[in-house]
Coordinates of C-alpha atoms in Angstrom, one line a residue:
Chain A
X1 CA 1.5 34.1 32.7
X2 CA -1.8 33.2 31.0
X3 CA -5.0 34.8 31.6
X4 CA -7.2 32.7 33.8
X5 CA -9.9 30.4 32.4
X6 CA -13.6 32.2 32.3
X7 CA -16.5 30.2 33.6
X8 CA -19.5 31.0 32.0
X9 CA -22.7 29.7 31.1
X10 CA -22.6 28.6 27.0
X11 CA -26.5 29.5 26.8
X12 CA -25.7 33.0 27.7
X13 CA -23.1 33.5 24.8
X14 CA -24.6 36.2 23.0
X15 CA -24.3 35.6 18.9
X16 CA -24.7 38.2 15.9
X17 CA -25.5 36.5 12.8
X18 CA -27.3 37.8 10.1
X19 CA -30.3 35.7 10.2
X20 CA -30.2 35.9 14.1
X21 CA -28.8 38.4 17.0
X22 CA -28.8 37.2 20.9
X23 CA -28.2 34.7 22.7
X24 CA -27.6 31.1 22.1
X25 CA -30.2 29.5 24.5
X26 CA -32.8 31.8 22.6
X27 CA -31.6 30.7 19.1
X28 CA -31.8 27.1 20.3
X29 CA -35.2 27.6 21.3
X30 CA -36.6 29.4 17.9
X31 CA -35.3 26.9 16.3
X32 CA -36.6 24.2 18.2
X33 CA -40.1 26.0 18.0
X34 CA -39.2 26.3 14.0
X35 CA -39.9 30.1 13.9
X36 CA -36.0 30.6 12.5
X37 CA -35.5 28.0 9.6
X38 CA -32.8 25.7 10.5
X39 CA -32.5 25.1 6.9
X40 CA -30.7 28.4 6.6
X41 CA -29.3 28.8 9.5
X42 CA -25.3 28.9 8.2
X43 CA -23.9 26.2 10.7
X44 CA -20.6 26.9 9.7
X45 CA -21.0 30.6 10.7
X46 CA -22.2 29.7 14.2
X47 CA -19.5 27.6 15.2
X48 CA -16.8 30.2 14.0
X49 CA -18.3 32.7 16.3
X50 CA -19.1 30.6 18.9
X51 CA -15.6 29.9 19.1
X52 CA -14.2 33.3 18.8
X53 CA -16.4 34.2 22.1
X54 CA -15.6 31.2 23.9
X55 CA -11.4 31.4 23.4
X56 CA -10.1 31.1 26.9
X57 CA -12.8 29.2 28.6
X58 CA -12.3 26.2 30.6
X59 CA -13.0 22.8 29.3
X60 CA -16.3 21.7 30.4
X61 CA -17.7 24.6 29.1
X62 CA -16.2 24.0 26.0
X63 CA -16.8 20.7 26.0
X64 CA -20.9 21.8 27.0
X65 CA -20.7 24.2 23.6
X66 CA -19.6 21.4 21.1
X67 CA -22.5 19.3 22.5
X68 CA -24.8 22.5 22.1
X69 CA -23.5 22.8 18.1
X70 CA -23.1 19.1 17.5
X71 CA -27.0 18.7 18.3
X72 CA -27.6 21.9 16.1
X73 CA -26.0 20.1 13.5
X74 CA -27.7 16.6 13.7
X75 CA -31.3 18.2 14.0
X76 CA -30.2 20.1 10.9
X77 CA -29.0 17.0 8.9
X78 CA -32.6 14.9 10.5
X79 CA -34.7 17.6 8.8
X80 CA -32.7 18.0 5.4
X81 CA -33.2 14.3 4.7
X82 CA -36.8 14.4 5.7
X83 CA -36.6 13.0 9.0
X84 CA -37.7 15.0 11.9
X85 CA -36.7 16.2 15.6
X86 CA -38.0 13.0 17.4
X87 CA -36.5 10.3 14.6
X88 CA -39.4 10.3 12.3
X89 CA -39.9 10.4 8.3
X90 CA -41.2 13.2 6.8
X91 CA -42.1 13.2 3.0
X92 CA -38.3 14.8 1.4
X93 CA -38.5 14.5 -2.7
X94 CA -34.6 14.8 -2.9
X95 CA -34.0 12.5 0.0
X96 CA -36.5 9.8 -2.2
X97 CA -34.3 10.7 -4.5
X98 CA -31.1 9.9 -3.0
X99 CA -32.4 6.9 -1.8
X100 CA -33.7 6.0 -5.6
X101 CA -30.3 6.5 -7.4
X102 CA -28.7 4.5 -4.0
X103 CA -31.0 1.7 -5.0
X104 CA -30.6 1.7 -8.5
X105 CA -26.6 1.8 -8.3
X106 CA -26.8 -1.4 -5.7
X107 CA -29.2 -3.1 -8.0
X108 CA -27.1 -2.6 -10.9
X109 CA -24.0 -3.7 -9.1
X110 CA -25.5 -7.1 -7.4
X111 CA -24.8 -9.1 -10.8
X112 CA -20.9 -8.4 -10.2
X113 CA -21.1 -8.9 -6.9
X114 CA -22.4 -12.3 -7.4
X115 CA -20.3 -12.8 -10.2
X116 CA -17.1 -12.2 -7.6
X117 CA -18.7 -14.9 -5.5
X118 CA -18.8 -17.2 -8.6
X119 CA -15.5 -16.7 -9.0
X120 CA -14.4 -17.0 -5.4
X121 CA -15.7 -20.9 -6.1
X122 CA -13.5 -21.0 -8.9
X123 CA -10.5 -19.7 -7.5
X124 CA -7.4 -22.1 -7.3
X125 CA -6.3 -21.8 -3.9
X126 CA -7.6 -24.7 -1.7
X127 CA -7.8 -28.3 -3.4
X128 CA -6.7 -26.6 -6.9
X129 CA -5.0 -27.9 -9.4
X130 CA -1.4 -26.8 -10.3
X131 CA 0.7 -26.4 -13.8
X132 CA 4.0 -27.3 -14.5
X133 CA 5.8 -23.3 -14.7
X134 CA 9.6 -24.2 -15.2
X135 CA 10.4 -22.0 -18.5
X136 CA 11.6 -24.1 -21.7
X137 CA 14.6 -21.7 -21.6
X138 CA 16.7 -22.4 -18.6
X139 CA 18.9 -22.7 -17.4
X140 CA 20.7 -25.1 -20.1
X141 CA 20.9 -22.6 -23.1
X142 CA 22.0 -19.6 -20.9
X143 CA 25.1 -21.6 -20.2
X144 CA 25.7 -23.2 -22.8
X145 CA 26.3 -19.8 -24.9
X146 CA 29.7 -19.2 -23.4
X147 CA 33.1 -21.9 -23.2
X148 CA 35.3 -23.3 -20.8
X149 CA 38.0 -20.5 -21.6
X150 CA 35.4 -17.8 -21.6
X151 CA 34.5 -18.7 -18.0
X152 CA 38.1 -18.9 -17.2
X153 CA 38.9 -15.4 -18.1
X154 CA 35.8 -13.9 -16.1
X155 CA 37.2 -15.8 -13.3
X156 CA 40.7 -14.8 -13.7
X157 CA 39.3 -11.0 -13.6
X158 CA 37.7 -11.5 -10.3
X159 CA 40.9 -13.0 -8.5
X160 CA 43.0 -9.8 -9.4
X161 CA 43.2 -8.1 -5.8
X162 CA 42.5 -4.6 -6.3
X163 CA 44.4 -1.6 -5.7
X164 CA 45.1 -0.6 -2.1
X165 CA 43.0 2.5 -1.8
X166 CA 44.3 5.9 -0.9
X167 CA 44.4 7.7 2.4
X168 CA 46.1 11.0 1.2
X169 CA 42.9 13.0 1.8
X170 CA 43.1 12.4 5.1
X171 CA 43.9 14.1 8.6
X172 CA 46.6 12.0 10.0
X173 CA 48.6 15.0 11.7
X174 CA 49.0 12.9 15.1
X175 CA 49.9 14.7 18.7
X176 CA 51.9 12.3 21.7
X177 CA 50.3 13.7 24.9
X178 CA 53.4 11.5 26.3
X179 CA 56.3 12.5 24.0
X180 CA 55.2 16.5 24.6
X181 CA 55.4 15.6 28.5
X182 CA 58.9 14.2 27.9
X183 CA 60.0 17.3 25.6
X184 CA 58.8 19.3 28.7
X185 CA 60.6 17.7 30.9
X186 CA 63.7 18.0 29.2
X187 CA 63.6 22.2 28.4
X188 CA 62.7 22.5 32.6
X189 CA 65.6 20.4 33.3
X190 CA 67.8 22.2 31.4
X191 CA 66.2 25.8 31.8
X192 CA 64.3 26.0 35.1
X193 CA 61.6 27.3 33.3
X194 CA 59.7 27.3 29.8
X195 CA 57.0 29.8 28.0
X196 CA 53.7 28.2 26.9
X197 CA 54.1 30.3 23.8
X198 CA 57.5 29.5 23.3
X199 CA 56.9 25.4 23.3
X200 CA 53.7 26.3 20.8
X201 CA 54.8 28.5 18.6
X202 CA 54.1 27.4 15.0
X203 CA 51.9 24.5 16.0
X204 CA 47.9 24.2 15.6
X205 CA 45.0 24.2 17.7
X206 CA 45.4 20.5 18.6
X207 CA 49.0 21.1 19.1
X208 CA 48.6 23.9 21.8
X209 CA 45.4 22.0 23.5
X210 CA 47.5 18.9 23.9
X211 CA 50.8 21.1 25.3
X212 CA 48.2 22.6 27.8
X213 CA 47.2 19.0 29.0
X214 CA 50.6 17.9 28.9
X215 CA 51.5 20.9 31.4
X216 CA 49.0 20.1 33.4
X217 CA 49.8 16.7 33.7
X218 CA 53.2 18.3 35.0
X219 CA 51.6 19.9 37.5
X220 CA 49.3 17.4 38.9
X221 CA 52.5 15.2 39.3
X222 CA 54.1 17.7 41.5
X223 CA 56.9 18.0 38.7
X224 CA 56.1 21.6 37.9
X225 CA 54.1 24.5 39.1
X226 CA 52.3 27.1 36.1
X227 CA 52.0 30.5 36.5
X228 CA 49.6 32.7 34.4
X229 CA 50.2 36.6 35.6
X230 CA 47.2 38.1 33.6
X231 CA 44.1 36.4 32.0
X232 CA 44.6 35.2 28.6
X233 CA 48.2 36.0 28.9
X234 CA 51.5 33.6 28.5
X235 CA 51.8 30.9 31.2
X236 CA 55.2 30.0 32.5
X237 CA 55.8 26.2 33.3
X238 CA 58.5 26.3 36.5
X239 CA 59.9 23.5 37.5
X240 CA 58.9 22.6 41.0
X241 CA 61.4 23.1 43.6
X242 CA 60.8 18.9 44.6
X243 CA 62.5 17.9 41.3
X244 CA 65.2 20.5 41.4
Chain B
X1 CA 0.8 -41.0 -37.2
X2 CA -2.2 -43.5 -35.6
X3 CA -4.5 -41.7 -33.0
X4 CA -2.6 -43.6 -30.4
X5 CA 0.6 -42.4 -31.5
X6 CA -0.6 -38.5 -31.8
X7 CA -2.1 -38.8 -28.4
X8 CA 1.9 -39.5 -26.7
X9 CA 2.9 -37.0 -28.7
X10 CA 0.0 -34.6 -27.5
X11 CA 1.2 -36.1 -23.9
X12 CA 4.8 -35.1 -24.4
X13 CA 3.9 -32.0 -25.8
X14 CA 1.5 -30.6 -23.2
X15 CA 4.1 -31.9 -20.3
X16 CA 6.8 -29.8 -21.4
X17 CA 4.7 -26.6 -22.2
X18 CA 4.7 -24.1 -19.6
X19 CA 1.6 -22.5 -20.6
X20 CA -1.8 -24.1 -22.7
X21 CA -0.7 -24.8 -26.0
X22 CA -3.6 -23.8 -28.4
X23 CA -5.1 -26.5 -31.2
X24 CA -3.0 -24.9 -34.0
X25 CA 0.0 -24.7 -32.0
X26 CA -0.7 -28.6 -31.6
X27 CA -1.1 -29.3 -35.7
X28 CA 1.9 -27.3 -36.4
X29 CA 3.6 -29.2 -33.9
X30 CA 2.6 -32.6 -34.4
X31 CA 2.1 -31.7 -38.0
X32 CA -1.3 -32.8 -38.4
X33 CA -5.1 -31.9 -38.8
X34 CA -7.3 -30.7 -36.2
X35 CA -9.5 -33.7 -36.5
X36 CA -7.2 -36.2 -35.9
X37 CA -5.5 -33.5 -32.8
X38 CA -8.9 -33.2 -31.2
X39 CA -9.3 -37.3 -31.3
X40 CA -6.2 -37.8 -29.8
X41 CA -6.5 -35.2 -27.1
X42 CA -10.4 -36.9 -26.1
X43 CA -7.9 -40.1 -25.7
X44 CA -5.6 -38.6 -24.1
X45 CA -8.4 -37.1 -21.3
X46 CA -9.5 -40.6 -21.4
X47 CA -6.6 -42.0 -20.4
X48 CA -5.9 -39.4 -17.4
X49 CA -9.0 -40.0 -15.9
X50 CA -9.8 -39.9 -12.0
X51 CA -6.9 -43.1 -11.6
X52 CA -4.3 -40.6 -13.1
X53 CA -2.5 -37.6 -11.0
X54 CA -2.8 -35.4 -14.2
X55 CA -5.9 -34.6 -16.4
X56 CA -6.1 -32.2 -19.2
X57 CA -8.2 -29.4 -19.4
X58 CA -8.9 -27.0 -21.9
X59 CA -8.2 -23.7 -20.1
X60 CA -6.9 -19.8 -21.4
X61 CA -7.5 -20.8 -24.6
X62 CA -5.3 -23.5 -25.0
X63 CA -4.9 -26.8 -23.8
X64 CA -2.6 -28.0 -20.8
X65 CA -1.7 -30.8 -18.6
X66 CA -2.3 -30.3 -14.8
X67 CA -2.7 -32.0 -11.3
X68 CA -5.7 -33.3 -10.3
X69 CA -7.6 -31.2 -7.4
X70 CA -7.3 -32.9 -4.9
X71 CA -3.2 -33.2 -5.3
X72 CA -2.6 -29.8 -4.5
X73 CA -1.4 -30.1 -1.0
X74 CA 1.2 -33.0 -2.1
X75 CA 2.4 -30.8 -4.8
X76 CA 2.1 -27.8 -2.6
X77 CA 5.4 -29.2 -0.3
X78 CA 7.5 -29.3 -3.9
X79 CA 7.2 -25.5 -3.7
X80 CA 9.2 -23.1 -1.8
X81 CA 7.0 -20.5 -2.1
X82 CA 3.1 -21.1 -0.7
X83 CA 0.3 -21.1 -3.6
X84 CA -0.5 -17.4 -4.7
X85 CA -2.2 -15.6 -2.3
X86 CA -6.6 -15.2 -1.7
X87 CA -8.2 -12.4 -3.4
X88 CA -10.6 -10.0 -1.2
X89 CA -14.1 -10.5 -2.2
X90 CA -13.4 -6.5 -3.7
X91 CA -11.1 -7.7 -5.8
X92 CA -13.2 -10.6 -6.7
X93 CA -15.9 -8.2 -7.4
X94 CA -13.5 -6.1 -9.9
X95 CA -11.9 -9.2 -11.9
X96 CA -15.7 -9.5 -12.7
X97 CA -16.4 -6.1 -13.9
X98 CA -13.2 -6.4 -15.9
X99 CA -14.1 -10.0 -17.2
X100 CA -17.7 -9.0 -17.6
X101 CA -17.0 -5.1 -19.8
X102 CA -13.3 -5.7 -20.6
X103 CA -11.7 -3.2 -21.8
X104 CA -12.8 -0.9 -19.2
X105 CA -11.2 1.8 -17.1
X106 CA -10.6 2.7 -13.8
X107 CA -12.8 5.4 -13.7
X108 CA -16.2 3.3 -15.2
X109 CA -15.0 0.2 -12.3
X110 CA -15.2 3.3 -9.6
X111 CA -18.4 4.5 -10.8
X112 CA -19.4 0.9 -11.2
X113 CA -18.7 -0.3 -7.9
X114 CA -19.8 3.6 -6.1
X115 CA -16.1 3.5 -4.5
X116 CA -12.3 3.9 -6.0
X117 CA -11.0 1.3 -7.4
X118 CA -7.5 2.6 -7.9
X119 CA -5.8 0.4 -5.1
X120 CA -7.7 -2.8 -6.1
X121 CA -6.6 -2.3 -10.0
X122 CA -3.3 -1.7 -9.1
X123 CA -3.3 -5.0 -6.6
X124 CA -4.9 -6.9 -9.2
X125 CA -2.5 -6.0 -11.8
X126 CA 0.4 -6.4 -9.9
X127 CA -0.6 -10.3 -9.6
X128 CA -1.3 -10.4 -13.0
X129 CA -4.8 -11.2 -12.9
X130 CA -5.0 -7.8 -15.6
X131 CA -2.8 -5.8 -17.9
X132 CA -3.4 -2.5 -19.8
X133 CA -5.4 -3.2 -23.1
X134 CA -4.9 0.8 -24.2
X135 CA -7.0 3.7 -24.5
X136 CA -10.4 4.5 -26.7
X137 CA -9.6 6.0 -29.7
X138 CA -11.8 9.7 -27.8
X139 CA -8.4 9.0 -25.9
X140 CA -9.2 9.0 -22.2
X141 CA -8.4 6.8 -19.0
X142 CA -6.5 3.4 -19.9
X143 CA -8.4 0.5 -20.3
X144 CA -7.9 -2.7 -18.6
X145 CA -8.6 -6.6 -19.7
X146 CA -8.6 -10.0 -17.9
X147 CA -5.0 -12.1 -18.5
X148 CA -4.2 -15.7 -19.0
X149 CA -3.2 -16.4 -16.0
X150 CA -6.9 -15.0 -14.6
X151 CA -8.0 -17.6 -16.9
X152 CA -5.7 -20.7 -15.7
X153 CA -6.6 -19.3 -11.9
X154 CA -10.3 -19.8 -12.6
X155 CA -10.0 -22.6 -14.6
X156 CA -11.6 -20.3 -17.8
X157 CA -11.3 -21.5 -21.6
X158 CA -10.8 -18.0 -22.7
X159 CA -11.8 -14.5 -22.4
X160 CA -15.3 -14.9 -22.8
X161 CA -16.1 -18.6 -20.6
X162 CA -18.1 -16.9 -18.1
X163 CA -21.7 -17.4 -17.4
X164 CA -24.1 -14.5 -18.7
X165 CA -24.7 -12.0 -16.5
X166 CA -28.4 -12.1 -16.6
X167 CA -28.0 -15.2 -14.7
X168 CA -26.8 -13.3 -11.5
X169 CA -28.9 -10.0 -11.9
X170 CA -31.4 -9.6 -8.8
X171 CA -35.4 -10.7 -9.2
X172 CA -38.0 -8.2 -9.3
X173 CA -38.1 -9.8 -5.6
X174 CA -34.7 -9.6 -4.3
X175 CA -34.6 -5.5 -5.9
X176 CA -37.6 -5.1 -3.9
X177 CA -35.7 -6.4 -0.7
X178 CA -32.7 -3.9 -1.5
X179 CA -34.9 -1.2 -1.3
X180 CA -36.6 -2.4 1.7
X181 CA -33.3 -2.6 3.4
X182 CA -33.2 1.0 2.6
X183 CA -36.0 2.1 3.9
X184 CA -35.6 0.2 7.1
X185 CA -32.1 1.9 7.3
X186 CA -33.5 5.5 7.3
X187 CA -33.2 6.4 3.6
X188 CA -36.6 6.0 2.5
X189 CA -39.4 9.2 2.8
X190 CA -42.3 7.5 1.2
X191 CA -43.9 4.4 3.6
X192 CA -44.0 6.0 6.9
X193 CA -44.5 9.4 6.1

């Protein structure tokens, strides 16, 4: 059985990092208040051992840490591209530029872009205008290349029925449920009695499952009566005193 | 041969040509000069003018005789397969980086276009509207070219019957509005710091 789910309050998890050592609600609020510098503050590190300490907890508070670390993460990314807690700007050379080498890369592109939709008012799809594609080649030449007697023989080849294939590979060892009832009937009429083992000997699994059904089919008829004195041991098909 | 004569011939000539037969193709054909080809072929435009359900057009390099525009759904139910099929407007966009800087590779398109343009090469290939045109001598990534049939598709001359791309580069106005739409996106530090 699985060990009960914890409750617990997330804020309360207590962390050791190397930049930081406590609990979370206290790191969230440092870094809110910017005296721990979010910048290096290794994410990845957090969420590992937040994890670790909350394996077995139930799902809300789960679900409440992911929140916790996914706002940790987007206050992080605001403030690496210059952007601040409440959704503003702040002056970022490498976000300007980002968003420089961004501009230039569109601006470059836009003549091929507009080129595409030049194109687009070319393209021969919707009132276009078609060309003739039948190839100078066929089909007149390709057939002419052979004679009457040529095609003659290929057909000729095709009409010769092929050889009847062979079945020697496989099983075809077949067992008569019936004709083993009718052999059985014939050794208790003139005996009394037969051995299992006796009927079997030399024959194969299939052989001896079939006898056993066959004997049983014997028996459910009222025709004869098995007996088996030991487990695993011979069994004697008698024949019932009805048919005597 | 009378200009009247080499322009039936021209006729004949350009309705049993699956592809656009090229002027010197036509002189060694008709066995005669250009001038006299290039008279008869202005005749022969003349005389499959907006009346006629063929005009000819000088297109991939060559010349060929075609249906008229506005014939194409008529000659549309001849065929059992339905006209080739639209190109995305990203595949649009790479035919012209090809057309424009052929040869070019994959790898300058990608950088081009800031995304991979490995499934829109092979798409475009596969319909024929490029082919391999080798590598650089440095060796390197294969280098791709437009086709023929790119040009017949467009209704192109040759290789180079494009407009210059100057023509479609942004004004100092429309730059300004790309990076605008940056700022206004959240990518810009500068303004409302």
């Amino acid at each position: 059985m699985s060990a009960p789910l914890r409750v617990a309050d997330p804020l309360r998890l207590p962390l050791e990092l190397e930049l930081f050592e406590g609990p979370l609600d206290l790191l969230l609020t440092l870094v809110l208040r910017e005296e721990i510098e979010l910048a290096e503050l290794p994410l990845r590190e957090l969420v590992a051992v937040t994890l670790d300490e909350g394996n077995g907890w139930d799902p809300p508070t789960v679900g409440e840490l992911v929140l916790l670390l996914c706002s940790l993460a987007e206050i992080k990314a605001r403030r690496l591209v210059g952007e601040d807690d409440d959704g503003e700007f702040g002056p970022d050379p490498d976000a300007e530029l980002v968003r420089e080498r961004l501009a230039a890369q569109l601006i470059a592109f836009a003549p091929f872009q507009r080129a595409g939709v030049w194109l687009r008012s070319r393209d021969g799809i919707d009132g276009a205008v078609r060309y003739r594609r039948a190839p100078l080649d066929f089909p007149g030449r390709a057939l002419a290349r052979h004679q009457p007697d040529e095609l003659a023989e290929f057909l000729r080849r095709l009409m010769i029925a092929p050889p009847t294939p062979s079945l020697r590979h496989m099983n075809r060892h077949r067992v008569n449920v019936g004709e083993i009832v009718a052999e059985l009937r014939g050794r208790l009429k003139r005996s009394g009695q037969v051995s299992f083992e006796d009927v079997t000997i030399g024959g194969d699994r299939l052989a001896h499952g079939m006898t056993l059904i066959a004997c049983l089919e014997l028996a459910r008829r009222g025709e004869a009566r098995l007996a088996q004195p030991v487990p695993f041991g011979d069994i004697t098909v008698h024949r019932a005193a009805a048919v005597r | 041969m009378t200009d009247h004569d080499l322009s039936r011939a021209l006729e004949a000539l350009l309705f049993m040509s699956p592809e656009p037969l090229g002027l010197v193709s036509l002189c060694e054909l008709t066995e005669s000069a250009p001038g006299p080809v290039q008279r008869a072929l202005a005749l022969l435009a003349e005389r499959h003018g907006a009346a006629s359900g063929l005009e000819v057009a000088e297109v991939a390099g060559g010349w060929a005789l075609r249906t008229r525009p506005e014939l194409a759904p008529v000659c549309d139910r001849l065929r059992a397969r339905p006209p080739d099929e639209r190109l995305s407007p990203a595949a649009l966009e790479t035919l012209a980086v090809i057309a424009y800087l052929e040869p070019v590779s994959r790898p300058d398109i990608s950088r081009l276009r800031g995304v991979s343009a490995d499934t829109t090469v092979a798409s475009l290939l596969e319909r024929g509207m490029i082919e391999e045109a080798g590598r650089s001598q440095e060796g390197g990534a294969m280098r791709y070219r437009t086709t023929p049939a790119f040009q017949e598709r467009f209704g192109l001359k040759g290789p180079g019957d494009l407009p210059a791309i100057t023509e479609f580069e942004l004004t100092g106005d429309e730059a300004e509005a790309v990076r605008r739409r940056l700022r206004d996106a959240g990518h810009l530090a500068d303004e409302l710091a």
